[in-house]
C-alpha cells in the first residue's frame, strides 16, 4: 500500500513539475511576443517622433527574444552549456525559479513530436524577428542623417509591420503546439494516475472495512457527546474505547469540554459581577444626582434670600464701613455660588472643562477681601494674617478673581487650621513678565505642624491628608488642596510645597495674568456684585403673579419688585396660583418649580391648557433647582425663560420687561 502511494505521489509530482515547465514555456512565449510587439510599437513611434529614446526602447525590447535565442541554440546542442542556457532564459525575462524546469523539459522531451515542432516554430520566429534589427538600424540611419523623406521612412516601417504580422502567426502556432503537447502529457499522466488510484482505492476500501467497526463506536460516542454539548450540557464526557487516534480524539474532546465548562463558568461569574457593579453604579449615580439636586435647591433657596436682602441692605446703608462688610458678604456669596455651580456640573468637572473668566480686577482689593473674611478665624487662634504685595505688580490685572480667591481661601484656611502659633504670611511677587502678561507667584507660609517628605507628593490628591491622626485632630475632607491644584494647573500654572515636620509649610503657586492695557480708575474696577444701578424703566402698571412657597423669598421678590412700582400678587403654591390666575389678570408669572401640592411644572402645564388668551401669558421660571438641563426642561414644559436663584436683579428686570414689552 505504501509503495503504491509513493508511486502515485511520484507520478503526480513529475506530472505537476512537467506541466509547470510547459506553463513556463507558454509564459516565456508571452514575454517573447510582448517584447517583440513592444519593439515594433516603439519602432512605429520612432518613425514619427524621431526621438532617440524610442529607438533605444526598440533595441531594449529586442533583448528579450535574443536572450531566449541564446538559450534555444544551446539546448539544441548534444552537450549544452547549462550556465549559458540559464543566462539566456533570464535575459528573456523568464522567472529564475522556472528556468531549471524549462531546461529539464527540453532535455527530456526534445524528441517528442510536439516539443520538437514547437522548437522549429520558435526558430522560424527568431529568424523573422532578427529581420527587424537591420530594418530598425536602417530607419535610424535615415532619421539621424536627415537625408530621407517621411514617406521613405514609412516604407521601411511598412516592411517591419509585415514581419510583425508573420511573427504573430508563428507565435500563435508555437502556443498551439505547446498546448497540444500539454494535453498529450495530461492524458498519459491521467491514465497512469487512474490506474494507481483504482488500485489504491480498492486497497483502502478493504482496509477501511476492516477497521471501521473498531472506530465506529468511538466516533458515535464523540458525535453524541457533541450533540449534548450543543444542547448546553457542558458536563458531558465521552467514553474512551481505545488508544488509537479515535481514543486520543475522545480524550481531547473530554479535555476540551472540561476547559470550555470552566471558561464559561468564569465568564458567567465575571458577567454577574459586572452586572452587579453596573447596577450599583447606576443606583449610586441616581442617588448622587438626587442628592445634588436636593442640595442645590436647599442651598440656593437660603442663598437667594441672603444675597437678595444683602443687596437691598447695601442700597439702604450709607455708612462706608458697613457697605464694605455687605459687599464682602455679597462677594463671598457669589464665590460660593460659583463653587456650587462647578460641583453640580459634573460634565465640566470630570472632563476639566471649567470655564475661567477674564475680567479686570484689583489684586489688592481681592486680597483685602480674603483677609477680612479670614481674620476672625485667625484671631480666634491668636494668629496674625500678614500680606505683602510686590510693588511691581500692576494695580489692575485681568484674570479670574473668583478662582484666585478660591485657591487662596483653601490655602489660608489650611494654614490657620494646622497652626497654633506664629503668623500666616501671604506674599505675592511678579516673577516674569512681558508687555502683555505677568506671572505672579503666591506664597502662603505658616508656622504649623508641617508635612513629611514622603507625604508631600500625596497631599494634592483627592481625600488625602498628611496622616490619619491629622484627620482625627483637625477634621476636613482632604479635598481643598486637590481643588486648588486642579484650578492652578487648568490655568497653566504650577503649585508645590516646601515643608518639614514641626517647622511649618510654604505653599507656592504661580499663575499667569494679562496686564490691563486700558487705564482705569481704581474705583471703576469693582466686582459685579458692586453694580447696583437699576434700569430706569418703571414697572408701574405691570401686574405680576409671584408663585413662591418660601416666605423669605416671597418677601425678597416682593420688595425688589415694589422698588420698581410693579403691582404684585403672591401665591404660595401651584393650586393657589392657578385659582388666582383664572380669576384675575396678570401680565407675567414668576414661577417657582418645587412647591407643595402642585409644583411649577404641573402648574405651567395646566395654564397652557386653558382656553383663549389665558394660555399665552409669559411664564418665567425662578428656581434654586440648578441641575444641568433644567432650563431645557422648563422650555420644553411650556415656560418662556429661566432664571436661577439667587437671581441677578438687573437680569430679572431685563427679562420681565422683554416679555411684557412683547405682550404690550
mmCIF file of N, CA and C in Angstrom, residues 346-428:
data_model
loop_
_atom_site.group_PDB
_atom_site.id
_atom_site.type_symbol
_atom_site.label_atom_id
_atom_site.label_comp_id
_atom_site.label_asym_id
_atom_site.label_seq_id
_atom_site.Cartn_x
_atom_site.Cartn_y
_atom_site.Cartn_z
ATOM 1 N N UNK A 346 -21.228 68.150 36.679
ATOM 2 C CA UNK A 346 -20.274 67.042 36.649
ATOM 3 C C UNK A 346 -19.554 66.927 35.317
ATOM 4 N N UNK A 347 -20.254 67.214 34.234
ATOM 5 C CA UNK A 347 -19.641 67.046 32.922
ATOM 6 C C UNK A 347 -18.425 67.946 32.772
ATOM 7 N N UNK A 348 -18.476 69.146 33.363
ATOM 8 C CA UNK A 348 -17.326 70.042 33.258
ATOM 9 C C UNK A 348 -16.212 69.642 34.220
ATOM 10 N N UNK A 349 -16.565 69.283 35.451
ATOM 11 C CA UNK A 349 -15.536 68.967 36.444
ATOM 12 C C UNK A 349 -14.788 67.701 36.060
ATOM 13 N N UNK A 350 -15.495 66.661 35.628
ATOM 14 C CA UNK A 350 -14.838 65.391 35.337
ATOM 15 C C UNK A 350 -13.987 65.452 34.083
ATOM 16 N N UNK A 351 -14.313 66.343 33.159
ATOM 17 C CA UNK A 351 -13.511 66.472 31.937
ATOM 18 C C UNK A 351 -12.571 67.662 32.000
ATOM 19 N N UNK A 352 -12.560 68.379 33.117
ATOM 20 C CA UNK A 352 -11.670 69.533 33.247
ATOM 21 C C UNK A 352 -12.115 70.738 32.445
ATOM 22 N N UNK A 353 -13.392 70.793 32.050
ATOM 23 C CA UNK A 353 -13.868 71.887 31.202
ATOM 24 C C UNK A 353 -14.534 72.987 32.030
ATOM 25 N N UNK A 354 -13.845 73.433 33.070
ATOM 26 C CA UNK A 354 -14.334 74.563 33.853
ATOM 27 C C UNK A 354 -13.959 75.842 33.119
ATOM 28 N N UNK A 355 -14.906 76.750 32.996
ATOM 29 C CA UNK A 355 -14.655 77.996 32.284
ATOM 30 C C UNK A 355 -14.054 79.016 33.243
ATOM 31 N N UNK A 356 -13.027 79.705 32.792
ATOM 32 C CA UNK A 356 -12.373 80.735 33.589
ATOM 33 C C UNK A 356 -12.670 82.102 32.982
ATOM 34 N N UNK A 357 -13.001 83.046 33.858
ATOM 35 C CA UNK A 357 -13.304 84.398 33.411
ATOM 36 C C UNK A 357 -12.015 85.165 33.153
ATOM 37 N N UNK A 358 -12.113 86.187 32.325
ATOM 38 C CA UNK A 358 -11.005 87.122 32.115
ATOM 39 C C UNK A 358 -11.556 88.534 32.278
ATOM 40 N N UNK A 359 -11.583 88.974 33.519
ATOM 41 C CA UNK A 359 -12.099 90.299 33.821
ATOM 42 C C UNK A 359 -11.040 91.103 34.570
ATOM 43 N N UNK A 360 -11.023 92.422 34.388
ATOM 44 C CA UNK A 360 -10.083 93.246 35.157
ATOM 45 C C UNK A 360 -10.485 93.292 36.629
ATOM 46 N N UNK A 361 -9.505 93.179 37.514
ATOM 47 C CA UNK A 361 -9.786 93.279 38.953
ATOM 48 C C UNK A 361 -8.550 93.791 39.672
ATOM 49 N N UNK A 362 -8.798 94.273 40.870
ATOM 50 C CA UNK A 362 -7.704 94.762 41.709
ATOM 51 C C UNK A 362 -7.213 93.623 42.577
ATOM 52 N N UNK A 363 -5.949 93.246 42.408
ATOM 53 C CA UNK A 363 -5.392 92.166 43.225
ATOM 54 C C UNK A 363 -5.396 92.556 44.695
ATOM 55 N N UNK A 364 -5.045 93.808 44.970
ATOM 56 C CA UNK A 364 -5.025 94.256 46.368
ATOM 57 C C UNK A 364 -6.426 94.201 46.963
ATOM 58 N N UNK A 365 -7.436 94.626 46.168
ATOM 59 C CA UNK A 365 -8.801 94.574 46.676
ATOM 60 C C UNK A 365 -9.252 93.147 46.954
ATOM 61 N N UNK A 366 -8.869 92.229 46.058
ATOM 62 C CA UNK A 366 -9.225 90.819 46.262
ATOM 63 C C UNK A 366 -8.561 90.265 47.524
ATOM 64 N N UNK A 367 -7.280 90.583 47.712
ATOM 65 C CA UNK A 367 -6.561 90.101 48.904
ATOM 66 C C UNK A 367 -7.158 90.699 50.160
ATOM 67 N N UNK A 368 -7.509 91.983 50.109
ATOM 68 C CA UNK A 368 -8.119 92.625 51.287
ATOM 69 C C UNK A 368 -9.422 91.930 51.657
ATOM 70 N N UNK A 369 -10.225 91.568 50.647
ATOM 71 C CA UNK A 369 -11.488 90.877 50.923
ATOM 72 C C UNK A 369 -11.231 89.517 51.572
ATOM 73 N N UNK A 370 -10.233 88.795 51.051
ATOM 74 C CA UNK A 370 -9.910 87.474 51.607
ATOM 75 C C UNK A 370 -9.435 87.602 53.045
ATOM 76 N N UNK A 371 -8.563 88.583 53.296
ATOM 77 C CA UNK A 371 -8.041 88.783 54.659
ATOM 78 C C UNK A 371 -9.174 89.137 55.607
ATOM 79 N N UNK A 372 -10.084 90.008 55.158
ATOM 80 C CA UNK A 372 -11.221 90.401 56.001
ATOM 81 C C UNK A 372 -12.059 89.181 56.372
ATOM 82 N N UNK A 373 -12.248 88.267 55.381
ATOM 83 C CA UNK A 373 -13.031 87.060 55.648
ATOM 84 C C UNK A 373 -12.329 86.113 56.616
ATOM 85 N N UNK A 374 -11.011 86.040 56.551
ATOM 86 C CA UNK A 374 -10.273 85.035 57.317
ATOM 87 C C UNK A 374 -9.716 85.563 58.639
ATOM 88 N N UNK A 375 -9.744 86.903 58.851
ATOM 89 C CA UNK A 375 -9.122 87.475 60.057
ATOM 90 C C UNK A 375 -9.748 86.961 61.340
ATOM 91 N N UNK A 376 -11.064 86.909 61.362
ATOM 92 C CA UNK A 376 -11.729 86.469 62.592
ATOM 93 C C UNK A 376 -11.310 85.053 62.952
ATOM 94 N N UNK A 377 -11.246 84.192 61.950
ATOM 95 C CA UNK A 377 -10.831 82.801 62.195
ATOM 96 C C UNK A 377 -9.393 82.735 62.688
ATOM 97 N N UNK A 378 -8.517 83.574 62.094
ATOM 98 C CA UNK A 378 -7.112 83.595 62.527
ATOM 99 C C UNK A 378 -6.983 84.128 63.941
ATOM 100 N N UNK A 379 -7.679 85.225 64.232
ATOM 101 C CA UNK A 379 -7.580 85.833 65.572
ATOM 102 C C UNK A 379 -8.106 84.900 66.650
ATOM 103 N N UNK A 380 -9.067 84.026 66.287
ATOM 104 C CA UNK A 380 -9.592 83.085 67.285
ATOM 105 C C UNK A 380 -8.515 82.119 67.765
ATOM 106 N N UNK A 381 -7.434 81.949 66.958
ATOM 107 C CA UNK A 381 -6.311 81.075 67.350
ATOM 108 C C UNK A 381 -5.056 81.890 67.659
ATOM 109 N N UNK A 382 -5.244 83.216 67.878
ATOM 110 C CA UNK A 382 -4.123 84.116 68.189
ATOM 111 C C UNK A 382 -3.076 84.123 67.075
ATOM 112 N N UNK A 383 -3.534 84.043 65.859
ATOM 113 C CA UNK A 383 -2.648 84.098 64.701
ATOM 114 C C UNK A 383 -2.832 85.433 63.989
ATOM 115 N N UNK A 384 -1.761 85.915 63.378
ATOM 116 C CA UNK A 384 -1.819 87.154 62.620
ATOM 117 C C UNK A 384 -1.719 86.857 61.124
ATOM 118 N N UNK A 385 -2.571 87.508 60.347
ATOM 119 C CA UNK A 385 -2.511 87.392 58.890
ATOM 120 C C UNK A 385 -1.713 88.564 58.351
ATOM 121 N N UNK A 386 -0.593 88.259 57.703
ATOM 122 C CA UNK A 386 0.290 89.299 57.169
ATOM 123 C C UNK A 386 0.346 89.143 55.654
ATOM 124 N N UNK A 387 0.098 90.236 54.932
ATOM 125 C CA UNK A 387 0.130 90.189 53.463
ATOM 126 C C UNK A 387 1.168 91.159 52.930
ATOM 127 N N UNK A 388 1.865 90.722 51.893
ATOM 128 C CA UNK A 388 2.864 91.557 51.221
ATOM 129 C C UNK A 388 2.647 91.433 49.721
ATOM 130 N N UNK A 389 2.397 92.565 49.071
ATOM 131 C CA UNK A 389 2.213 92.576 47.620
ATOM 132 C C UNK A 389 3.346 93.367 46.996
ATOM 133 N N UNK A 390 4.103 92.737 46.133
ATOM 134 C CA UNK A 390 5.246 93.375 45.477
ATOM 135 C C UNK A 390 4.771 94.599 44.687
ATOM 136 N N UNK A 391 5.546 95.655 44.778
ATOM 137 C CA UNK A 391 5.165 96.905 44.113
ATOM 138 C C UNK A 391 5.214 96.800 42.588
ATOM 139 N N UNK A 392 5.909 95.789 42.053
ATOM 140 C CA UNK A 392 5.988 95.681 40.589
ATOM 141 C C UNK A 392 4.740 95.046 39.975
ATOM 142 N N UNK A 393 3.792 94.599 40.798
ATOM 143 C CA UNK A 393 2.544 94.036 40.288
ATOM 144 C C UNK A 393 1.601 95.184 39.960
ATOM 145 N N UNK A 394 1.032 95.232 38.755
ATOM 146 C CA UNK A 394 0.118 96.323 38.390
ATOM 147 C C UNK A 394 -1.080 96.377 39.330
ATOM 148 N N UNK A 395 -1.639 97.565 39.472
ATOM 149 C CA UNK A 395 -2.819 97.732 40.326
ATOM 150 C C UNK A 395 -4.000 96.931 39.784
ATOM 151 N N UNK A 396 -4.146 96.938 38.463
ATOM 152 C CA UNK A 396 -5.253 96.218 37.831
ATOM 153 C C UNK A 396 -4.678 95.125 36.919
ATOM 154 N N UNK A 397 -5.125 93.897 37.103
ATOM 155 C CA UNK A 397 -4.741 92.787 36.229
ATOM 156 C C UNK A 397 -6.007 92.116 35.710
ATOM 157 N N UNK A 398 -5.853 91.294 34.694
ATOM 158 C CA UNK A 398 -7.010 90.633 34.078
ATOM 159 C C UNK A 398 -6.899 89.126 34.298
ATOM 160 N N UNK A 399 -7.945 88.564 34.874
ATOM 161 C CA UNK A 399 -7.963 87.127 35.139
ATOM 162 C C UNK A 399 -9.252 86.756 35.840
ATOM 163 N N UNK A 400 -9.238 85.619 36.533
ATOM 164 C CA UNK A 400 -10.424 85.134 37.238
ATOM 165 C C UNK A 400 -10.217 85.331 38.730
ATOM 166 N N UNK A 401 -10.778 86.404 39.256
ATOM 167 C CA UNK A 401 -10.580 86.720 40.669
ATOM 168 C C UNK A 401 -11.296 85.720 41.572
ATOM 169 N N UNK A 402 -12.419 85.172 41.094
ATOM 170 C CA UNK A 402 -13.164 84.207 41.909
ATOM 171 C C UNK A 402 -12.347 82.937 42.113
ATOM 172 N N UNK A 403 -11.717 82.431 41.027
ATOM 173 C CA UNK A 403 -10.892 81.216 41.150
ATOM 174 C C UNK A 403 -9.653 81.489 42.004
ATOM 175 N N UNK A 404 -9.075 82.676 41.834
ATOM 176 C CA UNK A 404 -7.912 83.025 42.662
ATOM 177 C C UNK A 404 -8.308 83.052 44.129
ATOM 178 N N UNK A 405 -9.474 83.646 44.430
ATOM 179 C CA UNK A 405 -9.951 83.676 45.821
ATOM 180 C C UNK A 405 -10.168 82.266 46.343
ATOM 181 N N UNK A 406 -10.710 81.390 45.492
ATOM 182 C CA UNK A 406 -10.968 80.017 45.908
ATOM 183 C C UNK A 406 -9.669 79.302 46.271
ATOM 184 N N UNK A 407 -8.625 79.506 45.460
ATOM 185 C CA UNK A 407 -7.327 78.863 45.739
ATOM 186 C C UNK A 407 -6.739 79.399 47.030
ATOM 187 N N UNK A 408 -6.694 80.733 47.163
ATOM 188 C CA UNK A 408 -6.080 81.343 48.353
ATOM 189 C C UNK A 408 -6.868 81.014 49.616
ATOM 190 N N UNK A 409 -8.194 81.006 49.518
ATOM 191 C CA UNK A 409 -9.000 80.666 50.695
ATOM 192 C C UNK A 409 -8.718 79.247 51.157
ATOM 193 N N UNK A 410 -8.536 78.327 50.212
ATOM 194 C CA UNK A 410 -8.189 76.950 50.586
ATOM 195 C C UNK A 410 -6.861 76.894 51.317
ATOM 196 N N UNK A 411 -5.845 77.573 50.743
ATOM 197 C CA UNK A 411 -4.506 77.515 51.334
ATOM 198 C C UNK A 411 -4.451 78.238 52.677
ATOM 199 N N UNK A 412 -5.082 79.431 52.767
ATOM 200 C CA UNK A 412 -5.051 80.185 54.029
ATOM 201 C C UNK A 412 -5.848 79.454 55.095
ATOM 202 N N UNK A 413 -6.993 78.885 54.705
ATOM 203 C CA UNK A 413 -7.799 78.124 55.657
ATOM 204 C C UNK A 413 -7.019 76.947 56.212
ATOM 205 N N UNK A 414 -6.284 76.240 55.344
ATOM 206 C CA UNK A 414 -5.448 75.127 55.808
ATOM 207 C C UNK A 414 -4.356 75.619 56.739
ATOM 208 N N UNK A 415 -3.727 76.743 56.361
ATOM 209 C CA UNK A 415 -2.645 77.281 57.194
ATOM 210 C C UNK A 415 -3.149 77.603 58.592
ATOM 211 N N UNK A 416 -4.333 78.199 58.682
ATOM 212 C CA UNK A 416 -4.901 78.515 60.000
ATOM 213 C C UNK A 416 -5.260 77.234 60.738
ATOM 214 N N UNK A 417 -5.842 76.263 60.017
ATOM 215 C CA UNK A 417 -6.270 75.012 60.651
ATOM 216 C C UNK A 417 -5.103 74.269 61.295
ATOM 217 N N UNK A 418 -3.944 74.238 60.598
ATOM 218 C CA UNK A 418 -2.828 73.420 61.069
ATOM 219 C C UNK A 418 -1.776 74.231 61.830
ATOM 220 N N UNK A 419 -2.128 75.433 62.290
ATOM 221 C CA UNK A 419 -1.183 76.264 63.051
ATOM 222 C C UNK A 419 -1.796 76.626 64.394
ATOM 223 N N UNK A 420 -0.950 76.630 65.417
ATOM 224 C CA UNK A 420 -1.381 77.040 66.756
ATOM 225 C C UNK A 420 -0.615 78.259 67.254
ATOM 226 N N UNK A 421 0.365 78.707 66.495
ATOM 227 C CA UNK A 421 1.154 79.870 66.916
ATOM 228 C C UNK A 421 1.771 80.517 65.676
ATOM 229 N N UNK A 422 2.307 81.738 65.878
ATOM 230 C CA UNK A 422 3.031 82.391 64.797
ATOM 231 C C UNK A 422 2.117 83.181 63.876
ATOM 232 N N UNK A 423 2.601 83.407 62.669
ATOM 233 C CA UNK A 423 1.878 84.211 61.687
ATOM 234 C C UNK A 423 1.524 83.376 60.464
ATOM 235 N N UNK A 424 0.537 83.873 59.751
ATOM 236 C CA UNK A 424 0.208 83.344 58.430
ATOM 237 C C UNK A 424 0.611 84.426 57.432
ATOM 238 N N UNK A 425 1.668 84.163 56.681
ATOM 239 C CA UNK A 425 2.195 85.149 55.743
ATOM 240 C C UNK A 425 1.715 84.832 54.329
ATOM 241 N N UNK A 426 1.103 85.834 53.687
ATOM 242 C CA UNK A 426 0.647 85.701 52.304
ATOM 243 C C UNK A 426 1.382 86.756 51.486
ATOM 244 N N UNK A 427 2.249 86.303 50.582
ATOM 245 C CA UNK A 427 3.044 87.243 49.790
ATOM 246 C C UNK A 427 2.839 86.983 48.309
ATOM 247 N N UNK A 428 2.964 88.057 47.521
ATOM 248 C CA UNK A 428 2.790 87.999 46.072
ATOM 249 C C UNK A 428 3.902 88.778 45.405
#
